[in-house]
PDB file of C-alpha atoms in Angstrom:
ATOM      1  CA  UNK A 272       0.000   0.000   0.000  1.00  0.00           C
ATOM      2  CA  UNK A 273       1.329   3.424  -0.743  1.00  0.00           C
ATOM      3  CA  UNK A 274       1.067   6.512   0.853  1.00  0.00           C
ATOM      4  CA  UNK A 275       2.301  10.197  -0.661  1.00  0.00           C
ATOM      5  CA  UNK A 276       4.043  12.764   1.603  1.00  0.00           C
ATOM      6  CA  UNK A 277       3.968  15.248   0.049  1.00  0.00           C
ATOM      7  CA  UNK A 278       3.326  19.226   0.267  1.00  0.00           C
ATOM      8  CA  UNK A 279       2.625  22.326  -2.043  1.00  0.00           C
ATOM      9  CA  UNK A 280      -0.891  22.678  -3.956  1.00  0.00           C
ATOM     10  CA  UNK A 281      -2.847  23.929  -0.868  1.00  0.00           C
ATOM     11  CA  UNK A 282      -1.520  20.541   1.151  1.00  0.00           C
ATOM     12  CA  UNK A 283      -1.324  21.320   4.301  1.00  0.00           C
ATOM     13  CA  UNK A 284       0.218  19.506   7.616  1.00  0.00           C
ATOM     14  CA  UNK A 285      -2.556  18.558   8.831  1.00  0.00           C
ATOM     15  CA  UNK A 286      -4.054  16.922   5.875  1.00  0.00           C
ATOM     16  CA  UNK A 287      -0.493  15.421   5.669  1.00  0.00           C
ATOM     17  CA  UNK A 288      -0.904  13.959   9.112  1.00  0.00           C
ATOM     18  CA  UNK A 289      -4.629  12.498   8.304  1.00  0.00           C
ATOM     19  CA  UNK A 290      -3.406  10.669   5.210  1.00  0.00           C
ATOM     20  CA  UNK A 291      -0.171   9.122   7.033  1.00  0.00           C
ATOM     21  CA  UNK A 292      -2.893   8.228  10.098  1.00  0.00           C
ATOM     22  CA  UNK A 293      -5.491   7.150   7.834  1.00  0.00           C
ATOM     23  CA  UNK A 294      -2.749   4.966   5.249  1.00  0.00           C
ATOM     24  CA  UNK A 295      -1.471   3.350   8.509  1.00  0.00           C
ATOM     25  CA  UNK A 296      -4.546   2.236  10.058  1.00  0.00           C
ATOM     26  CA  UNK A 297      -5.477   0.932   6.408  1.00  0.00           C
ATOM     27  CA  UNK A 298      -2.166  -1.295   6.181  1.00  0.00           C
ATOM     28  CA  UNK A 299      -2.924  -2.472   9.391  1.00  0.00           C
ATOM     29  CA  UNK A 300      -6.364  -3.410   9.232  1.00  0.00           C
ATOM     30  CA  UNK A 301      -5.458  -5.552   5.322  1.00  0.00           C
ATOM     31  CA  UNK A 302      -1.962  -6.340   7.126  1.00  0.00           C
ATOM     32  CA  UNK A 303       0.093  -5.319   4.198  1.00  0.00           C
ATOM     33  CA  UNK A 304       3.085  -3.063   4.287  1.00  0.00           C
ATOM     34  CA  UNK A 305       2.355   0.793   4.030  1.00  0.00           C
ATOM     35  CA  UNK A 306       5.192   2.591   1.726  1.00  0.00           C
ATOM     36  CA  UNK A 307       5.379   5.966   2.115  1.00  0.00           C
ATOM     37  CA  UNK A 308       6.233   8.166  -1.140  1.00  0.00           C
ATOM     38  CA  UNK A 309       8.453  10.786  -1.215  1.00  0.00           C
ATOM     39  CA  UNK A 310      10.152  13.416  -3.976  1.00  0.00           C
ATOM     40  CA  UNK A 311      13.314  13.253  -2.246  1.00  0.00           C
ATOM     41  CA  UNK A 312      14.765  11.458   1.211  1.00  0.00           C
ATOM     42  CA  UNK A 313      15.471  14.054   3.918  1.00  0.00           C
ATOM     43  CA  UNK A 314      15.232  14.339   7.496  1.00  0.00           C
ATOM     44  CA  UNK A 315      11.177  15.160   7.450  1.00  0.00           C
ATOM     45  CA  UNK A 316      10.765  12.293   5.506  1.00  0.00           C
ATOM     46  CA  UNK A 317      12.901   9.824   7.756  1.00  0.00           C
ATOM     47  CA  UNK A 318      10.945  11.314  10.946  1.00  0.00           C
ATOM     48  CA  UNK A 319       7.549  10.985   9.186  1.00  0.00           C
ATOM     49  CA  UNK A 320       8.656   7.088   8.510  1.00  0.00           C
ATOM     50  CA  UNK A 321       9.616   6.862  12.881  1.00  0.00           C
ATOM     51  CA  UNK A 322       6.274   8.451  13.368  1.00  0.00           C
ATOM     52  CA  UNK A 323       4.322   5.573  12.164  1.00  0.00           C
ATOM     53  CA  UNK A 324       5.866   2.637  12.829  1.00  0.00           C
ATOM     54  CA  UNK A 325       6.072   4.375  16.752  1.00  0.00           C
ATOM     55  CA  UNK A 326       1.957   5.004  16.321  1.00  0.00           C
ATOM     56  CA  UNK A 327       1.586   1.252  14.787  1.00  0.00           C
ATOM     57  CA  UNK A 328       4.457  -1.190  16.186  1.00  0.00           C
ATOM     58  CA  UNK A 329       3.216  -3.796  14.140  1.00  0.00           C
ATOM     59  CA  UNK A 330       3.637  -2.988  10.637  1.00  0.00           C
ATOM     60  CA  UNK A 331       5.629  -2.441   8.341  1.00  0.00           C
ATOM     61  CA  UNK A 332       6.850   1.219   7.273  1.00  0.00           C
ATOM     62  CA  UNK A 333       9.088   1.693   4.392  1.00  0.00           C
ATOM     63  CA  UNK A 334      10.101   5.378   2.674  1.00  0.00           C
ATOM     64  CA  UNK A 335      10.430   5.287  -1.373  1.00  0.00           C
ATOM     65  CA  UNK A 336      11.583   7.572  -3.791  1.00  0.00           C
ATOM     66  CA  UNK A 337       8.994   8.972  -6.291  1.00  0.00           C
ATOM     67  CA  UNK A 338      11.093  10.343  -8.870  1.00  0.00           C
ATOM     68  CA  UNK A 339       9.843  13.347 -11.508  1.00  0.00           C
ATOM     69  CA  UNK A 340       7.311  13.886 -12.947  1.00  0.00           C
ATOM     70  CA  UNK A 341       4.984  12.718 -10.384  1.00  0.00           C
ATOM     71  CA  UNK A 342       2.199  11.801 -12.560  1.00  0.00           C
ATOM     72  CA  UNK A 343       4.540   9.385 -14.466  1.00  0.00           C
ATOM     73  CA  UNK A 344       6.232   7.856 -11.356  1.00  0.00           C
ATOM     74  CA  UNK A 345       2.538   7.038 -10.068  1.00  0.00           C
ATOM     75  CA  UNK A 346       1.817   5.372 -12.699  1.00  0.00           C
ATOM     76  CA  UNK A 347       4.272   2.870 -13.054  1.00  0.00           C
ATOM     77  CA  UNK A 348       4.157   2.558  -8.795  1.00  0.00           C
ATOM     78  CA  UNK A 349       0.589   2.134  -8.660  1.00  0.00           C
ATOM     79  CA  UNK A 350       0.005  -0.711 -11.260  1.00  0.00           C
ATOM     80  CA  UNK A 351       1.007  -3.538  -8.829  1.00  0.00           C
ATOM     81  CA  UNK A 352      -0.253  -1.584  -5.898  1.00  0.00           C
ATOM     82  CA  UNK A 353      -3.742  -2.393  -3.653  1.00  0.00           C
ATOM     83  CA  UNK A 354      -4.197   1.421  -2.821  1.00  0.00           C
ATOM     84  CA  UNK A 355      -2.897   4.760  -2.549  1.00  0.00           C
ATOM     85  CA  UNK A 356      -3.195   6.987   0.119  1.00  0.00           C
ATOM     86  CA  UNK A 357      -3.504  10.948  -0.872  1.00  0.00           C
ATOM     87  CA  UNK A 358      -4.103  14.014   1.350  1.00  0.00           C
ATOM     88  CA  UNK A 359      -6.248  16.222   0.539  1.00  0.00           C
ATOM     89  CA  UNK A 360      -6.477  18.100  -1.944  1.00  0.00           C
ATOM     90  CA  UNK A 361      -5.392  15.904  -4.706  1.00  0.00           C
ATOM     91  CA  UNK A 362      -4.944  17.539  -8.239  1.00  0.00           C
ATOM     92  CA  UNK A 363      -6.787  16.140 -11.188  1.00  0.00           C
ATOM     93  CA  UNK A 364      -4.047  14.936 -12.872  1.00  0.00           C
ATOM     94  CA  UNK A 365      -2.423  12.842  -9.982  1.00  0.00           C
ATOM     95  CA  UNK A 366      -5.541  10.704  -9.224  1.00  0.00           C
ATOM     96  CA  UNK A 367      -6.398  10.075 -13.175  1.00  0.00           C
ATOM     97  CA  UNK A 368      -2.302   9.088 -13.110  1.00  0.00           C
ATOM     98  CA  UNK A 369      -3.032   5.788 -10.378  1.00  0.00           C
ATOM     99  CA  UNK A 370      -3.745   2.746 -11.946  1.00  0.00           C
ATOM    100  CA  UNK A 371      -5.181   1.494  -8.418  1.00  0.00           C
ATOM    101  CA  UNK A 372      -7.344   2.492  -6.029  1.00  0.00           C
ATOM    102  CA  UNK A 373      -6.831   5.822  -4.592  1.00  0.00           C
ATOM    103  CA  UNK A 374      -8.271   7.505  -1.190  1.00  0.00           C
ATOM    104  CA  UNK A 375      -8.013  11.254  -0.803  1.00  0.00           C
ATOM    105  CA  UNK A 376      -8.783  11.902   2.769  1.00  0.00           C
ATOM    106  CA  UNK A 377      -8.916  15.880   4.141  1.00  0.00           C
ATOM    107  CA  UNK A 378      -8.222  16.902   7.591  1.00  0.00           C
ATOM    108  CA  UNK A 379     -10.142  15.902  10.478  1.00  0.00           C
ATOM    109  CA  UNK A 380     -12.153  13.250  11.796  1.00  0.00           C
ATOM    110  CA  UNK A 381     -15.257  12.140   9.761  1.00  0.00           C
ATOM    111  CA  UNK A 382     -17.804  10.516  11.575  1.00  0.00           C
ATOM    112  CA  UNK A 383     -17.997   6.973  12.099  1.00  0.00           C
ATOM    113  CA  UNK A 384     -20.385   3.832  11.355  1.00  0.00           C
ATOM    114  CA  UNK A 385     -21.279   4.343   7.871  1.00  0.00           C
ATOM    115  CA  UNK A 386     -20.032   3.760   4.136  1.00  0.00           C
ATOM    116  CA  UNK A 387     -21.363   5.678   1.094  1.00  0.00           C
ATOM    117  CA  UNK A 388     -21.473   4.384  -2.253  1.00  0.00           C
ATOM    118  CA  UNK A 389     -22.459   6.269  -5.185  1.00  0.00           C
ATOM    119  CA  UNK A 390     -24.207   3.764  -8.197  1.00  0.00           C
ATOM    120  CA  UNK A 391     -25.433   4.971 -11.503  1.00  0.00           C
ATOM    121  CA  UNK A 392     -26.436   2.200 -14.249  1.00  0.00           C
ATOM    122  CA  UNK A 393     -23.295   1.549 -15.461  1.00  0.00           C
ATOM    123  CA  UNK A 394     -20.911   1.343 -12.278  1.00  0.00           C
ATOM    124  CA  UNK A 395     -18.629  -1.605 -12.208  1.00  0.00           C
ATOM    125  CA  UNK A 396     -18.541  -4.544  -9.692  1.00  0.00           C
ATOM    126  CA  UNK A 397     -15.502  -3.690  -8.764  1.00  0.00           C
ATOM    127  CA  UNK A 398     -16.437  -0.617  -7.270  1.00  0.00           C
ATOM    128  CA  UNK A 399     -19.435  -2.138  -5.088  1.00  0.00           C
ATOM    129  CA  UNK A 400     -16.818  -4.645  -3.906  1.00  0.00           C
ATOM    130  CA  UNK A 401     -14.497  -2.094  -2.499  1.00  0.00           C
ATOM    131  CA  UNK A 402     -17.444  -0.332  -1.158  1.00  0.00           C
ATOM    132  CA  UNK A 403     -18.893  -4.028   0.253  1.00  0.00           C
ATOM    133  CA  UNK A 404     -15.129  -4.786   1.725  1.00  0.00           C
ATOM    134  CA  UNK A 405     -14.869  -0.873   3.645  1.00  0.00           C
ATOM    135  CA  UNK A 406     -18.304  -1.448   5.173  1.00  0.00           C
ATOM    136  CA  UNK A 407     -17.443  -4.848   6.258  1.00  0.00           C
ATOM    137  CA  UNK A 408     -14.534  -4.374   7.115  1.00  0.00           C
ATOM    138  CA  UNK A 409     -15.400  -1.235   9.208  1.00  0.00           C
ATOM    139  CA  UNK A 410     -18.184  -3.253  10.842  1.00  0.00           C
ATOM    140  CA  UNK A 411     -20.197   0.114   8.676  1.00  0.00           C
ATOM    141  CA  UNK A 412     -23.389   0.081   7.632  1.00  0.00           C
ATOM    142  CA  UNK A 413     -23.078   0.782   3.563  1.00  0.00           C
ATOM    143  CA  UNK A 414     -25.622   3.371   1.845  1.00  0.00           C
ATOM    144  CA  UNK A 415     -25.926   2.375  -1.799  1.00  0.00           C
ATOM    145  CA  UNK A 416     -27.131   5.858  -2.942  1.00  0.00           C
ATOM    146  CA  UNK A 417     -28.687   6.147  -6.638  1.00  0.00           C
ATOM    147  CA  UNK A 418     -28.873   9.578  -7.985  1.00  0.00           C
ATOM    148  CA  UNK A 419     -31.840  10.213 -10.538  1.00  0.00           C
ATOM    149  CA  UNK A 420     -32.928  13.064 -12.443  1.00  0.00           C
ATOM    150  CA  UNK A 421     -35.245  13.692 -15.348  1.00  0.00           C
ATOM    151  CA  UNK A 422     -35.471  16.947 -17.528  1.00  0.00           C
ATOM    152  CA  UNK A 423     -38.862  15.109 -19.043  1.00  0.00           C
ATOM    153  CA  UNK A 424     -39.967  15.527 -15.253  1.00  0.00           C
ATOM    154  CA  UNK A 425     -41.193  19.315 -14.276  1.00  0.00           C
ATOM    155  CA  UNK A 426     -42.905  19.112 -10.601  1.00  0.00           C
ATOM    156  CA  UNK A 427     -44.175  22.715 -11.588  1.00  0.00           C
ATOM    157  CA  UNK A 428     -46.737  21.470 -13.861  1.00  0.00           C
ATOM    158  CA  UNK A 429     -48.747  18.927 -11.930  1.00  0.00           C
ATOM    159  CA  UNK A 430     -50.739  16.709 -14.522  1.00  0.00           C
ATOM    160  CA  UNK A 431     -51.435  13.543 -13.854  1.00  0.00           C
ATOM    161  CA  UNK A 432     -48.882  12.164 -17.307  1.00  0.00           C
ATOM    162  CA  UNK A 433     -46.117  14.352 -15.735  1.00  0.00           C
ATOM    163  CA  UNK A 434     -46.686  11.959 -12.018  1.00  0.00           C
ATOM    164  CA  UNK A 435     -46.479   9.100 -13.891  1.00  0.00           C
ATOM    165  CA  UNK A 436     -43.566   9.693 -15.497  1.00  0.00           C
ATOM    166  CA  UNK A 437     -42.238  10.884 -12.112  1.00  0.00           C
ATOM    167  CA  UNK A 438     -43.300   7.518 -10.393  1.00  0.00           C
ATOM    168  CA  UNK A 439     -41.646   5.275 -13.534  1.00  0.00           C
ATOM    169  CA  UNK A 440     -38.594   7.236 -13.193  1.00  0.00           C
ATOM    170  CA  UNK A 441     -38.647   6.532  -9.202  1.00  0.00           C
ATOM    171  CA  UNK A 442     -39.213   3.087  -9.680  1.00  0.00           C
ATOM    172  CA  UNK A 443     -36.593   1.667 -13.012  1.00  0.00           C
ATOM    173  CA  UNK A 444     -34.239   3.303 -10.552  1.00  0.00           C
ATOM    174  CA  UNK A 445     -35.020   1.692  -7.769  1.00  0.00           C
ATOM    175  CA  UNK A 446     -35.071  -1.591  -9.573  1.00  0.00           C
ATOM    176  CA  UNK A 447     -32.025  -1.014 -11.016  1.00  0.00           C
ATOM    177  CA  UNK A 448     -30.491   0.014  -7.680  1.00  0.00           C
ATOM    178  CA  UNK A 449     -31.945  -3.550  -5.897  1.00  0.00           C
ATOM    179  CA  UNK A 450     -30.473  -5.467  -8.988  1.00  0.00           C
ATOM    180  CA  UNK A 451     -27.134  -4.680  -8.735  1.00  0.00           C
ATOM    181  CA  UNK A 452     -27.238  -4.982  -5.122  1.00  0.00           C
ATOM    182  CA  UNK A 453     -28.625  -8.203  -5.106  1.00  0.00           C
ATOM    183  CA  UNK A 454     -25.604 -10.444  -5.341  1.00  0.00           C
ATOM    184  CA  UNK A 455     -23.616  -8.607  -2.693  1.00  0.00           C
ATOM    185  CA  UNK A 456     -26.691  -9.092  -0.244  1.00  0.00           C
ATOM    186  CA  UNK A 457     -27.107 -12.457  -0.839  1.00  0.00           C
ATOM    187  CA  UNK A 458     -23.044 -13.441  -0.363  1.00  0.00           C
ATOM    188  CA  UNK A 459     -22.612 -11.242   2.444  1.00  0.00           C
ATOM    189  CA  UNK A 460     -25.621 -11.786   4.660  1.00  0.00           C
ATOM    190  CA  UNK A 461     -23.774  -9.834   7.777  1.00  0.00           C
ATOM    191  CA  UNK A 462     -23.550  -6.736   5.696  1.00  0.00           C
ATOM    192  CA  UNK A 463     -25.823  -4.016   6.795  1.00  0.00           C
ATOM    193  CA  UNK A 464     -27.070  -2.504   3.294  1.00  0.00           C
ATOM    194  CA  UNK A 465     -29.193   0.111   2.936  1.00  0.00           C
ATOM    195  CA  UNK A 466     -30.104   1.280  -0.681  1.00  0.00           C
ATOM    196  CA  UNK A 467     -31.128   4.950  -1.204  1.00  0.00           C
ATOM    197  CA  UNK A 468     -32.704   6.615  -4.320  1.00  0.00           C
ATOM    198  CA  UNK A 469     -32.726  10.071  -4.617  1.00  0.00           C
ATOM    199  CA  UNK A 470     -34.067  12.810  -7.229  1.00  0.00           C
ATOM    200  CA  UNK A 471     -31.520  15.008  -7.351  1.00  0.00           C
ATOM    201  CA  UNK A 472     -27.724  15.360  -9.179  1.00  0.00           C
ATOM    202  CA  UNK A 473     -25.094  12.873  -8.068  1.00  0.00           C
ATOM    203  CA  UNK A 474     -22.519  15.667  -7.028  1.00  0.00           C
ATOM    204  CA  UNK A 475     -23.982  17.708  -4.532  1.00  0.00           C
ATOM    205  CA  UNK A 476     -26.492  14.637  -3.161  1.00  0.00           C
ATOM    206  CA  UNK A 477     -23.229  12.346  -2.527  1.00  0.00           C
ATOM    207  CA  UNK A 478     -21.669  15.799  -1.018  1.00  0.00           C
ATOM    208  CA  UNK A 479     -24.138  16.341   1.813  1.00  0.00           C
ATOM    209  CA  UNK A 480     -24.188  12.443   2.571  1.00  0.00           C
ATOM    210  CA  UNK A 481     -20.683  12.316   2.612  1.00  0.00           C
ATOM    211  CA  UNK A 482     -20.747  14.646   6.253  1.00  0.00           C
ATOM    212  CA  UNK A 483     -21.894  11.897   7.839  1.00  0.00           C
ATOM    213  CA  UNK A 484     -19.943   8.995   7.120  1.00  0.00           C
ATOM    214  CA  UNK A 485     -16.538   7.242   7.759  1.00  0.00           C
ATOM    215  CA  UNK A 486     -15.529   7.022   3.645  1.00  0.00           C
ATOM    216  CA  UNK A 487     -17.568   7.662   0.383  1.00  0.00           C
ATOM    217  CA  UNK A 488     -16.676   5.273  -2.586  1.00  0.00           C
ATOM    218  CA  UNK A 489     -16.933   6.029  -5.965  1.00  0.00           C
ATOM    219  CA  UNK A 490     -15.823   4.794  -9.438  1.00  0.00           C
ATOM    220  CA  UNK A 491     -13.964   6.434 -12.553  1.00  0.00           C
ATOM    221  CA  UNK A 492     -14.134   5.327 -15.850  1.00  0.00           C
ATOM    222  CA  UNK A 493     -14.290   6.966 -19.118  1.00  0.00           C
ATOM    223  CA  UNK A 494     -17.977   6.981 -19.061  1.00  0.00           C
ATOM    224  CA  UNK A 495     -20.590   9.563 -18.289  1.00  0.00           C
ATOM    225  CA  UNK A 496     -22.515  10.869 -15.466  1.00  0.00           C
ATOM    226  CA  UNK A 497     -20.758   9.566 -11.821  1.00  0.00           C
ATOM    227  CA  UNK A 498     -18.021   7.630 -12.760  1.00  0.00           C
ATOM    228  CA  UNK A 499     -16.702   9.974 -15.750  1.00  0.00           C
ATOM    229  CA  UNK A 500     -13.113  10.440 -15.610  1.00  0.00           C
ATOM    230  CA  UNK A 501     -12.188  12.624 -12.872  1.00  0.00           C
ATOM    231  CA  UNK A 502     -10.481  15.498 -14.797  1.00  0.00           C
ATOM    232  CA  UNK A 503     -14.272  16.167 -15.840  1.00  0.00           C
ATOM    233  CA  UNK A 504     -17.582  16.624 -13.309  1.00  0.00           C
ATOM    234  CA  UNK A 505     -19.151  15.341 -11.565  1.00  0.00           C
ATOM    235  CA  UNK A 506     -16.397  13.079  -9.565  1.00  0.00           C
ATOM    236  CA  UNK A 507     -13.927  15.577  -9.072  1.00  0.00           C
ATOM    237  CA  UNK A 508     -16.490  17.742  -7.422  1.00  0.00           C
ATOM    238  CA  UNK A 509     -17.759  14.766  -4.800  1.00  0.00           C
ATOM    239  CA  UNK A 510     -13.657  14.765  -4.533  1.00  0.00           C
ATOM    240  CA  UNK A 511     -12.894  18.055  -3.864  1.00  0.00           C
ATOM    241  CA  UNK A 512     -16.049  18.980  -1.753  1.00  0.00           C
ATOM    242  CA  UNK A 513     -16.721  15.227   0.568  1.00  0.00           C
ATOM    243  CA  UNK A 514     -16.610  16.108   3.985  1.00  0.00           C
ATOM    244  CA  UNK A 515     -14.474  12.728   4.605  1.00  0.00           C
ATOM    245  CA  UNK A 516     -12.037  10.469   2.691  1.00  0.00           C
ATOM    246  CA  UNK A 517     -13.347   9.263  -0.617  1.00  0.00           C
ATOM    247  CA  UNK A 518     -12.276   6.112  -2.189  1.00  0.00           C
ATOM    248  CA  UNK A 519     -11.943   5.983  -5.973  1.00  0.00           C
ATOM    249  CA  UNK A 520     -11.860   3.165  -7.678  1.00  0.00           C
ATOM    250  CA  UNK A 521     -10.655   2.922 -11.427  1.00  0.00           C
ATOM    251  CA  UNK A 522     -12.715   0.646 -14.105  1.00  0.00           C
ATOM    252  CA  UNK A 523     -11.477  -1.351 -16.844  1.00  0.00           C
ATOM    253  CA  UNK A 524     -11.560   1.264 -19.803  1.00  0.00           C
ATOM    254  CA  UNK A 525      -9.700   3.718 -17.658  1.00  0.00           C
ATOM    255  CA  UNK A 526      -6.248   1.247 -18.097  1.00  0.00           C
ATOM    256  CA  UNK A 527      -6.261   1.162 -14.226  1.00  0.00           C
ATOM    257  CA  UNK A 528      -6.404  -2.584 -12.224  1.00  0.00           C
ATOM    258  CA  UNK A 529      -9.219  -2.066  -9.981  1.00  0.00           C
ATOM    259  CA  UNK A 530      -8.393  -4.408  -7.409  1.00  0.00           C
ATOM    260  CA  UNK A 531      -5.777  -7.059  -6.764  1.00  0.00           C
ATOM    261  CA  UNK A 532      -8.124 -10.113  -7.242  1.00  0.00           C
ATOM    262  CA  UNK A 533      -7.998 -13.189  -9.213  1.00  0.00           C
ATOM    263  CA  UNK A 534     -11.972 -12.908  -9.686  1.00  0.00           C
ATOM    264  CA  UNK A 535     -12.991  -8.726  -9.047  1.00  0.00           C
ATOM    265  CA  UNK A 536     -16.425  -9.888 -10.473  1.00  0.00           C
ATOM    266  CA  UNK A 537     -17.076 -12.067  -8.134  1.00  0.00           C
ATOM    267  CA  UNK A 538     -19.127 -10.780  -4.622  1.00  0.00           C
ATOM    268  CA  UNK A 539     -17.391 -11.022  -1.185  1.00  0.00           C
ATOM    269  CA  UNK A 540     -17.998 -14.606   1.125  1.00  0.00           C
ATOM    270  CA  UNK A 541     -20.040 -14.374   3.799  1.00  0.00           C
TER     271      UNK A 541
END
């Protein structure tokens, strides 16, 4: 797992801090080694390295180089990687550069007991199963939140043909919501799901929910609407706004590896 220290772009210490914290508790909780990236080795960096493995005796703390250009090194870094740890705020071009998971996470403590997930029609599997594996993992309750909207649909002109098309709007959402929940219930029967539909845009509705959870998870692809590539909206909005860390989690046409699975279809054992 990889971690960046690093300043500059509106960075500040304490965001610096929360990602090293956050990283660490991460590696420790998957039990995998936590390396933390640097642009050069020099005393802050070898005290930042002492820090956590004094705050978490039992893993493992390395410090690596990440030579220039940043974007580049990242790359080639994160394509073996399971995640990467980034204080906030991360720049566009760094978290379209990972080719694995990536968490930005601000200063501060978010509260706890409580994953959100962001799905629109075309979100991948493998970004319900990171989702699925926080919440679990956390011992979380995850919020599978679907995001709806309609410009066929004006409230302001109550006819009975304009409520209809309201209430078959509502409910192909909600169906398709249950759907692709369905085999992640039924593997993980000690998962505590809740699945959420909503009439309103995905950005500022996944916003709002995001000040009252642990970690909001959501995809990027090269597609539309949520998961669009995050140099565009509406992801790099959720990213730079979320009130607490926020997972992203590349799909297959973005040339990232999702997750370091033999099977990332497949849903988690119960």
């Amino acid at each position: 797992m990889l971690v960046l220290d690093a300043g500059g772009d509106g960075v500040g210490d304490a965001a610096r801090t929360a990602a090293q914290q956050w990283a660490a508790r991460e590696a420790s909780r998957r039990r995998v080694p936590l390396h933390v990236l640097v642009p050069r080795d020099d005393v802050a960096a070898a005290r930042t390295v002492h820090r956590l493995r004094e705050a978490h005796p039992g893993l493992a703390v390395h410090l690596r180089s990440l030579p220039a250009p940043v974007d580049r090194s990242l790359t080639r870094l994160t394509h073996d990687a399971a995640l990467l740890v980034l204080p906030f705020p991360a720049t566009a071009v760094v978290l379209s550069s990972a080719g694995c998971p990536t968490a930005v996470v601000p200063a501060g403590e978010p509260e706890r007991g409580k994953v959100i997930v962001g799905v629109a029609p075309w979100t991948g599997s493998e970004v319900l199963h990171a989702a699925v594996e926080q919440a679990l993992g956390r011992h979380a309750e995850l919020v599978a939140v679907r995001a709806w909207s309609s410009r066929l649909v004006d409230l302001g002109r109550v006819l009975p043909a304009m409520l209809t098309r309201w209430d078959d709007r509502a409910a192909r959402a909600e169906r398709e919501l249950l759907e692709a929940l369905r085999p992640w219930r039924e593997a993980s029967p000690a998962l505590r799901l809740h699945p959420l539909v909503v009439h309103d845009d995905a950005a500022p509705l996944l916003t709002s929910l995001s000040g009252h959870a642990e970690l909001l998870v959501v995809g990027r692809s090269g597609r539309g609407g949520l998961t669009r590539t995050l140099a565009g909206a509406p992801a790099a909005a959720v990213v730079a706004a979320a009130h607490c860390p926020v997972l992203v989690v590349p799909g297959p046409d973005t040339g990232g590896r999702p997750a370091r699975r033999k099977d990332r279809t497949a849903p988690l054992p119960a």
